[in-house]
PDB file of C-alpha atoms in Angstrom:
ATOM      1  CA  UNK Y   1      92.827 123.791 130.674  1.00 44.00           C
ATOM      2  CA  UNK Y   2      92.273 121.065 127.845  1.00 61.00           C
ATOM      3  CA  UNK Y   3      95.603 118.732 127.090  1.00 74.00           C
ATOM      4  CA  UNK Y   4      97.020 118.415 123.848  1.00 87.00           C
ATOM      5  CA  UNK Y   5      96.077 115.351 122.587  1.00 95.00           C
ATOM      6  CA  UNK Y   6      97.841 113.508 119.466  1.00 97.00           C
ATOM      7  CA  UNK Y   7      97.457 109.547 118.432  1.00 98.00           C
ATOM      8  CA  UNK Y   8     100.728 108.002 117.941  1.00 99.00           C
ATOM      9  CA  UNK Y   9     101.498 105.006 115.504  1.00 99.00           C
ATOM     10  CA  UNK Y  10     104.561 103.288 115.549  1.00 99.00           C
ATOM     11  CA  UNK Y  11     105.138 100.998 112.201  1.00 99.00           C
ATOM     12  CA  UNK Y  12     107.714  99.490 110.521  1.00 98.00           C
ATOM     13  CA  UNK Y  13     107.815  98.837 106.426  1.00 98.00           C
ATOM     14  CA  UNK Y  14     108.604  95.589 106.957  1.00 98.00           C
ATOM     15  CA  UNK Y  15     105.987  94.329 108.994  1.00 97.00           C
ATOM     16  CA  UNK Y  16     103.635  91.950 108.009  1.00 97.00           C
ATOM     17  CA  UNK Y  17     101.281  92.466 110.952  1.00 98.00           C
ATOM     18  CA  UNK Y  18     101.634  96.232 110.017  1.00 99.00           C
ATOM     19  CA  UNK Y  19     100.984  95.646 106.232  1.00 98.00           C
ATOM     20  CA  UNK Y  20      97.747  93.328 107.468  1.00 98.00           C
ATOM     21  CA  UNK Y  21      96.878  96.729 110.151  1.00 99.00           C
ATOM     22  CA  UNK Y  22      97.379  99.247 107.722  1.00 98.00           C
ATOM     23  CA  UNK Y  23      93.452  99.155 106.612  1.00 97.00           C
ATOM     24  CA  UNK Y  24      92.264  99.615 110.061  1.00 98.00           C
ATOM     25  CA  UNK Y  25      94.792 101.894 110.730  1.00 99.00           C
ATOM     26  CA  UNK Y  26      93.459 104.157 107.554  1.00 98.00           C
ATOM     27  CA  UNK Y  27      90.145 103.767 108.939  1.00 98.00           C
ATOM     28  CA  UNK Y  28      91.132 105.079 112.217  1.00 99.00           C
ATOM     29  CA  UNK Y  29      92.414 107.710 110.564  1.00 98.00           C
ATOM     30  CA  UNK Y  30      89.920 108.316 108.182  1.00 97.00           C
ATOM     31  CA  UNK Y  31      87.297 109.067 111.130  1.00 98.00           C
ATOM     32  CA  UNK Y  32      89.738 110.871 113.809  1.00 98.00           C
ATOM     33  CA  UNK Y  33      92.182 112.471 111.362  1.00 97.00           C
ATOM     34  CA  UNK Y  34      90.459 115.457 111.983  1.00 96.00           C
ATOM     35  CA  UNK Y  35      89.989 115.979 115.361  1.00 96.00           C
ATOM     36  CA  UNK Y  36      93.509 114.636 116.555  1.00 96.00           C
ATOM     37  CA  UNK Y  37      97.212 115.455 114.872  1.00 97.00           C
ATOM     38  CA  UNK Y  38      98.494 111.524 113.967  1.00 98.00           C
ATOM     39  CA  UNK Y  39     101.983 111.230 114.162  1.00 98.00           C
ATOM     40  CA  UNK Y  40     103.779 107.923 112.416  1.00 99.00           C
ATOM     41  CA  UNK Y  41     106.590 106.586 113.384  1.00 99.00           C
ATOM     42  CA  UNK Y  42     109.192 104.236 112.061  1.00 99.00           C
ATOM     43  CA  UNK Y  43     110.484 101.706 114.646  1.00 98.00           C
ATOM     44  CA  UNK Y  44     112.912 100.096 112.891  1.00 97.00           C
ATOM     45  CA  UNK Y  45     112.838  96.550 113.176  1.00 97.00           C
ATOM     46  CA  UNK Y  46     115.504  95.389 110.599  1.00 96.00           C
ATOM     47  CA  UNK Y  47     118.416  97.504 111.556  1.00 96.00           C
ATOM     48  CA  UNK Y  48     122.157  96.339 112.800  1.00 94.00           C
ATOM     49  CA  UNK Y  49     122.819  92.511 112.727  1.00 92.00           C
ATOM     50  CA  UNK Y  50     119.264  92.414 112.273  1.00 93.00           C
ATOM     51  CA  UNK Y  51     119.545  93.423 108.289  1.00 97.00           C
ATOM     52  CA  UNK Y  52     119.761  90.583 105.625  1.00 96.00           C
ATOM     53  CA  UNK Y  53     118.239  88.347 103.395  1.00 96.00           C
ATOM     54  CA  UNK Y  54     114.953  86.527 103.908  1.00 95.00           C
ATOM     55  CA  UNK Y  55     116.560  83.186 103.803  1.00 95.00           C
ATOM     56  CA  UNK Y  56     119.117  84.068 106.346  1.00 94.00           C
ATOM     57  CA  UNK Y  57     117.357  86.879 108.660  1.00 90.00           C
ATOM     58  CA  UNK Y  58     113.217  85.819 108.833  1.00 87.00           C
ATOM     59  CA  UNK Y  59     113.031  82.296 106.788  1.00 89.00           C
ATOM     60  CA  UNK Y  60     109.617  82.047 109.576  1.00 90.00           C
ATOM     61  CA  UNK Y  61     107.726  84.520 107.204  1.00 91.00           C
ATOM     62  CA  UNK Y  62     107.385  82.318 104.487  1.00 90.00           C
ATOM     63  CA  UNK Y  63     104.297  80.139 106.107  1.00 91.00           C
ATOM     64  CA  UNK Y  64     103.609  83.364 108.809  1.00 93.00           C
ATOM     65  CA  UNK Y  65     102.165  85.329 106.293  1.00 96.00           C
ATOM     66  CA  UNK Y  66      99.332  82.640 106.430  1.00 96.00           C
ATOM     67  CA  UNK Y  67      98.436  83.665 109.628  1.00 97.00           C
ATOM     68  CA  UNK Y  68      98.493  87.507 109.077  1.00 98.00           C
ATOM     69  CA  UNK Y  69      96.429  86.922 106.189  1.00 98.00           C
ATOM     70  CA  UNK Y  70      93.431  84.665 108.160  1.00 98.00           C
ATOM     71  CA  UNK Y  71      93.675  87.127 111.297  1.00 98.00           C
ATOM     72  CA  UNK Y  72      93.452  90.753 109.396  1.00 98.00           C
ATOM     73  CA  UNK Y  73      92.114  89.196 105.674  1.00 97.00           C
ATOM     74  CA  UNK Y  74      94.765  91.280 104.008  1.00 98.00           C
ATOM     75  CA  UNK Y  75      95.895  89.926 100.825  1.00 98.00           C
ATOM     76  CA  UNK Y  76      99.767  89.161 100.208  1.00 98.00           C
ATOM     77  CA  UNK Y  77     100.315  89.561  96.233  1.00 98.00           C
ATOM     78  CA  UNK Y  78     101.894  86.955  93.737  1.00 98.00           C
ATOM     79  CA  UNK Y  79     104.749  89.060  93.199  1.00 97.00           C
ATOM     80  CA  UNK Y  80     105.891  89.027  97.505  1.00 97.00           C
ATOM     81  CA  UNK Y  81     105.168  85.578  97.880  1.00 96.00           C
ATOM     82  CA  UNK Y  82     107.798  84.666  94.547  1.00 96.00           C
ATOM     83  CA  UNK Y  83     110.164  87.343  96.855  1.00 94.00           C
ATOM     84  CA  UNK Y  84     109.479  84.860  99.519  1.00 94.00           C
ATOM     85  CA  UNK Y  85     110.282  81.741  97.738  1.00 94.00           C
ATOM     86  CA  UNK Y  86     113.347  82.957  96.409  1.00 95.00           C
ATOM     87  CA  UNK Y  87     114.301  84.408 100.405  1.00 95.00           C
ATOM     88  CA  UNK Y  88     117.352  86.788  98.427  1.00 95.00           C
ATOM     89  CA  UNK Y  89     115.221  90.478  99.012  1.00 94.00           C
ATOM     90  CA  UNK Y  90     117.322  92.061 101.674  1.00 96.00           C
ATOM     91  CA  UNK Y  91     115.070  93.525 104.215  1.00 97.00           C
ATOM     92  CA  UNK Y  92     116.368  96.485 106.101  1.00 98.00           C
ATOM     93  CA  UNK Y  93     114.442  99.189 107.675  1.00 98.00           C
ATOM     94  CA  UNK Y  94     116.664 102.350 106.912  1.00 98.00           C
ATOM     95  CA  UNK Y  95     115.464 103.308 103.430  1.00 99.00           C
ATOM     96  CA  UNK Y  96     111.824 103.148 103.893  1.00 99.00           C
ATOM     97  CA  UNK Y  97     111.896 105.055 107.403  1.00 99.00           C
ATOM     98  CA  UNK Y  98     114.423 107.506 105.460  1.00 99.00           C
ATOM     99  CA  UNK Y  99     111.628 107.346 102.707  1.00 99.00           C
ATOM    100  CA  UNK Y 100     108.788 108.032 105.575  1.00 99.00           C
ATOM    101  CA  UNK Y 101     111.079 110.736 106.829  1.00 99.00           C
ATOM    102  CA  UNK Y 102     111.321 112.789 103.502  1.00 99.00           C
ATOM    103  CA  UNK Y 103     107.543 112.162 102.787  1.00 99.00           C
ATOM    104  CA  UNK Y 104     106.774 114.314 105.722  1.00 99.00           C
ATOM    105  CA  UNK Y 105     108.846 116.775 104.791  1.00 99.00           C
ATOM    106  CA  UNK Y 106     106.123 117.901 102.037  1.00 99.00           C
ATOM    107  CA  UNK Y 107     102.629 116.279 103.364  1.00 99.00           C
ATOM    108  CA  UNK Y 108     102.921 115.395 106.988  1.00 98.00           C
ATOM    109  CA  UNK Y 109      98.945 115.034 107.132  1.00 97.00           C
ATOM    110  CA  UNK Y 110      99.019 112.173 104.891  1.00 98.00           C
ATOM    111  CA  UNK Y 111     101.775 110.019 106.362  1.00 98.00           C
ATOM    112  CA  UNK Y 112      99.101 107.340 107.786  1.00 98.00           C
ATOM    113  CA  UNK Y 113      98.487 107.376 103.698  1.00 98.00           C
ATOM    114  CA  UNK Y 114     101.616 106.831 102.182  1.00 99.00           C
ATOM    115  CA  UNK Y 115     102.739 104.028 104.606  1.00 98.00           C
ATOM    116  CA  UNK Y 116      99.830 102.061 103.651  1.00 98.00           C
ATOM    117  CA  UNK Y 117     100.901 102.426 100.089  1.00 98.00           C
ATOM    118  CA  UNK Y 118     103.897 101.840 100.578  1.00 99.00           C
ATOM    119  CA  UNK Y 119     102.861  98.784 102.617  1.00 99.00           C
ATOM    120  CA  UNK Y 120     100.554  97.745  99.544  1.00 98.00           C
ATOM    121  CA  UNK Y 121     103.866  98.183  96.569  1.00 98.00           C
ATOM    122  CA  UNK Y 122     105.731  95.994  98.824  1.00 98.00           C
ATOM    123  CA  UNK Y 123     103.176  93.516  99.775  1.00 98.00           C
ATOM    124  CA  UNK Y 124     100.829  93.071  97.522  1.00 98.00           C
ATOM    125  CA  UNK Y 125     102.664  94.190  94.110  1.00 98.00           C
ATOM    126  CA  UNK Y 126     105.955  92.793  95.083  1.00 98.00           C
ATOM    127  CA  UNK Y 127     108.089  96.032  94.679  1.00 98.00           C
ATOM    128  CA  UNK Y 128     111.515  95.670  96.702  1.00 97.00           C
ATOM    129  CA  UNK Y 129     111.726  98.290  99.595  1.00 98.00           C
ATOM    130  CA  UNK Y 130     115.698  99.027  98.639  1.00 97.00           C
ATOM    131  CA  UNK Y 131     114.696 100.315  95.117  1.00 97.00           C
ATOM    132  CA  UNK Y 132     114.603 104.071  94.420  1.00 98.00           C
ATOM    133  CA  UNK Y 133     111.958 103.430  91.484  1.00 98.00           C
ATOM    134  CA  UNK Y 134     109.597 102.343  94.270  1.00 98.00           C
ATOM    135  CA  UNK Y 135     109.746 106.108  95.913  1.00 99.00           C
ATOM    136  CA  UNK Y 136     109.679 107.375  92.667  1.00 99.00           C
ATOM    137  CA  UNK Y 137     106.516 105.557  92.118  1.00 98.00           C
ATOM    138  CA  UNK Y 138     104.772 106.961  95.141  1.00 99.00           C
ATOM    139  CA  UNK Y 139     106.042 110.154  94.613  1.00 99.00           C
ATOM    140  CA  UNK Y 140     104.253 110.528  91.873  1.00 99.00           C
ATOM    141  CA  UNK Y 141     101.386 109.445  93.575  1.00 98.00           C
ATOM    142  CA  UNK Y 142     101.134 112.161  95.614  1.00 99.00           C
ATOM    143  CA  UNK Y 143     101.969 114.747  93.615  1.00 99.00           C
ATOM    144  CA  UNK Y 144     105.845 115.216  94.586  1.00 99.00           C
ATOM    145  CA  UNK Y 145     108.408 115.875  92.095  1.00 99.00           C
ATOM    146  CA  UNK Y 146     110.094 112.288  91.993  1.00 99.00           C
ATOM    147  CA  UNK Y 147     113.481 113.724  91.051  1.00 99.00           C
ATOM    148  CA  UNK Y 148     113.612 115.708  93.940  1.00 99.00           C
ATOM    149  CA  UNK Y 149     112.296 113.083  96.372  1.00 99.00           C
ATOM    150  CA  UNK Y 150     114.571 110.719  95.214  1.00 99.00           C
ATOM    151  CA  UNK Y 151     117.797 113.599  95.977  1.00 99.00           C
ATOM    152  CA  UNK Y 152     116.041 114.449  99.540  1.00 99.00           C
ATOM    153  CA  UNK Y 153     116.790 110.195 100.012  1.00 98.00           C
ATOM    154  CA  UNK Y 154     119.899 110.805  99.681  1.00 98.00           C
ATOM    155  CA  UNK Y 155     120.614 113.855 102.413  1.00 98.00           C
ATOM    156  CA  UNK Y 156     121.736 113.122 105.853  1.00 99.00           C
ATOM    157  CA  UNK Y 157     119.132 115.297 107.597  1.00 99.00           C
ATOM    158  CA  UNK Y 158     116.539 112.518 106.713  1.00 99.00           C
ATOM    159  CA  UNK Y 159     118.567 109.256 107.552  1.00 98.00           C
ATOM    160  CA  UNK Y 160     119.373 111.117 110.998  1.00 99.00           C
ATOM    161  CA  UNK Y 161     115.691 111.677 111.156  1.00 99.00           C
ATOM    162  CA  UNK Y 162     114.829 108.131 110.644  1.00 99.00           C
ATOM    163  CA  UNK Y 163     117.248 106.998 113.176  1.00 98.00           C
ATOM    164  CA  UNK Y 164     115.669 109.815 115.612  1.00 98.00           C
ATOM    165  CA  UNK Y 165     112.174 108.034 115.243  1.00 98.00           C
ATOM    166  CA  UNK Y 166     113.880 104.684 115.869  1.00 98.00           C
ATOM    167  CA  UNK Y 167     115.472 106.121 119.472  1.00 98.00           C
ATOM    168  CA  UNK Y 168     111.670 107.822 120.249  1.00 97.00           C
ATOM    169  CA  UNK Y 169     109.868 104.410 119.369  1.00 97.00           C
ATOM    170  CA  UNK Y 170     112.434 102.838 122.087  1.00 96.00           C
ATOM    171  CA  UNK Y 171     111.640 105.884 124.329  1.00 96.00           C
ATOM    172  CA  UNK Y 172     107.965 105.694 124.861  1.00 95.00           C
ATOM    173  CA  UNK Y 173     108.164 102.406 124.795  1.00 94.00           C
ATOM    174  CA  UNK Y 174     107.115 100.581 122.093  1.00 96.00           C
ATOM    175  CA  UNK Y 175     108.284  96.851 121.932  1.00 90.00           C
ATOM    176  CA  UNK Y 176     106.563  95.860 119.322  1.00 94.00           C
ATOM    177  CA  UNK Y 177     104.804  96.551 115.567  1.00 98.00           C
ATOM    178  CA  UNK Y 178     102.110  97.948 114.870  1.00 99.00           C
ATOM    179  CA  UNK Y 179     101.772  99.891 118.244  1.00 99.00           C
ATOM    180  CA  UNK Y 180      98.823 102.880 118.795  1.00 99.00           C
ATOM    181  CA  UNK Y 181      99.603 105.120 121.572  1.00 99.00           C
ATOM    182  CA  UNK Y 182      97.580 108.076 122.561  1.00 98.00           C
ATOM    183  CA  UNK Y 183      99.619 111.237 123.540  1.00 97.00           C
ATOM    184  CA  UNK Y 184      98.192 113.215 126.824  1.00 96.00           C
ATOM    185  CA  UNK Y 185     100.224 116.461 127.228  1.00 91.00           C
ATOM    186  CA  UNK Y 186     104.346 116.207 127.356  1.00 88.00           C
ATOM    187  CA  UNK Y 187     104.180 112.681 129.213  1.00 88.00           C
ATOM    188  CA  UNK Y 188     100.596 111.008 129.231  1.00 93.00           C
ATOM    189  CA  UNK Y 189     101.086 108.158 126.521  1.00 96.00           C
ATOM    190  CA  UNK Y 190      98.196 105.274 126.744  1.00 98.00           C
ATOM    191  CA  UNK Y 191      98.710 102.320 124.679  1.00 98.00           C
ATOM    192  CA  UNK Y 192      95.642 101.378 122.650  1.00 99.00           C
ATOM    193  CA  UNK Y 193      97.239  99.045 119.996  1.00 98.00           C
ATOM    194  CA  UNK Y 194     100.156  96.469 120.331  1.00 97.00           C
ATOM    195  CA  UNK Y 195     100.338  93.766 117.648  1.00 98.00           C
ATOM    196  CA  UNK Y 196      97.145  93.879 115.530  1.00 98.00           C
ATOM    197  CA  UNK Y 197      93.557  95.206 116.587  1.00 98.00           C
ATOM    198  CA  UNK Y 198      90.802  95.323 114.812  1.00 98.00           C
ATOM    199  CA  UNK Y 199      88.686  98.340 114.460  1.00 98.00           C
ATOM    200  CA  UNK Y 200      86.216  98.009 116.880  1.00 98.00           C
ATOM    201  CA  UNK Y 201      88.440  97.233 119.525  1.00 99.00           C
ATOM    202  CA  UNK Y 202      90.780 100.040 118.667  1.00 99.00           C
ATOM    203  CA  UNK Y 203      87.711 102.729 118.918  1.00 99.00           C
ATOM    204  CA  UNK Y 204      86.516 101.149 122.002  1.00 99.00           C
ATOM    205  CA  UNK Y 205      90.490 101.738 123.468  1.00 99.00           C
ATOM    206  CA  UNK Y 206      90.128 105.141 122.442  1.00 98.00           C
ATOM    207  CA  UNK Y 207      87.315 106.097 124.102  1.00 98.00           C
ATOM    208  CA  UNK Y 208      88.134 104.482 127.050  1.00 98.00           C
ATOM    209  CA  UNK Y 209      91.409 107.037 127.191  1.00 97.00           C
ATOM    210  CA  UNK Y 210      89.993 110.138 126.244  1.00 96.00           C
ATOM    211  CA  UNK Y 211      87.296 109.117 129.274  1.00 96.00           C
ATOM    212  CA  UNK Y 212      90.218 108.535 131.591  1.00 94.00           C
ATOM    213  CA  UNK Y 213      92.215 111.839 130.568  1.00 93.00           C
ATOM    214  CA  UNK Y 214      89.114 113.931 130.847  1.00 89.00           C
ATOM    215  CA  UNK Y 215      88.245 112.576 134.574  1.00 89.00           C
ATOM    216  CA  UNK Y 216      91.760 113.501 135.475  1.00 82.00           C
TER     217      UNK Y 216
END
């Protein structure tokens, strides 16, 4: 009997190393998308006490984005970096998992799509991830109503689904963003990605599981 097979991936919005993954991640989508179900996840790494402004909460990421940029050669835009020298954006997780949340309500299949464009608004065009008019904006994108996106953001059912994803990221595991995990049945998870992997390495992982489930 063949297992159920599904590739995990466990981001959070506000992740540089995520925002520098998210091409490789696409990729990996791009050329598996079709033979596995991907599920994202938001981990929610700026919750709690852990919510404020950049001065206060992550001052580090001012000169770290240096180094996710020469690892990955992902591009942070003119418009972050001013966010950055000012350090007043708040960064909290909730509304963009929320976001991720309601997203899936109307194309689950293209989740691994929106978070790298919603990666990219933040990132690269400087949009702040507590705005409405940035969901609007990738509504629209993807062909969703932004009026009624922007009500679903509001509804309870989606915040407690955000906060569900946070608890299952903390179940299986994950410690750290961006994480890849390969599903096996109801408890076979294999961890291909933790931090950021390139491409090659990531198919290599793959392979390497779905080698190791078959011989079991």
């Amino acid at each position: 009997m063949q297992k159920y097979i599904r590739i995990i991936y466990v981001y959070d919005a506000l992740c540089g190393w995520c925002y520098g993954f998210s091409k490789v991640i696409h990729a990996f989508y791009e050329s598996h998308g079709s033979i596995f179900p991907f599920e994202v996840l938001s981990g929610g790494m700026m919750t709690g006490e852990r919510v404020g402004s950049i001065n206060d909460i992550a001052p580090f990421i001012k000169s770290a984005y240096k180094t996710v940029e020469d690892t990955t050669g992902i591009k942070f835009g003119e418009p972050y970096l001013k966010h950055l020298e000012e350090g007043t954006m708040i960064l909290n997780s909730e509304k963009p998992a929320i976001a991720l949340s309601v997203f899936k309500s109307y194309l689950p299949e293209k989740a691994v799509a929106f978070t790298h464009d919603l990666q990219d608004a933040i990132y690269f065009e400087g949009q702040d991830p507590n705005e409405n008019e940035l969901y609007r904006y990738l509504a629209v994108n993807f062909g969703i109503d932004p009026d009624d996106f922007e009500v679903k953001l509001q509804e309870e059912s989606f915040k407690t689904a955000a906060f569900y994803e946070f608890s299952l990221a903390k179940q299986i595991q994950v410690t750290g963003f961006p994480a890849v995990l390969v599903q096996s049945g109801e408890t076979g998870f294999y961890l291909i990605a933790k931090g950021y992997t390139d491409l090659d390495t990531l198919e290599l992982r793959l392979q390497n599981v779905l080698s190791e489930i078959q011989a079991s």
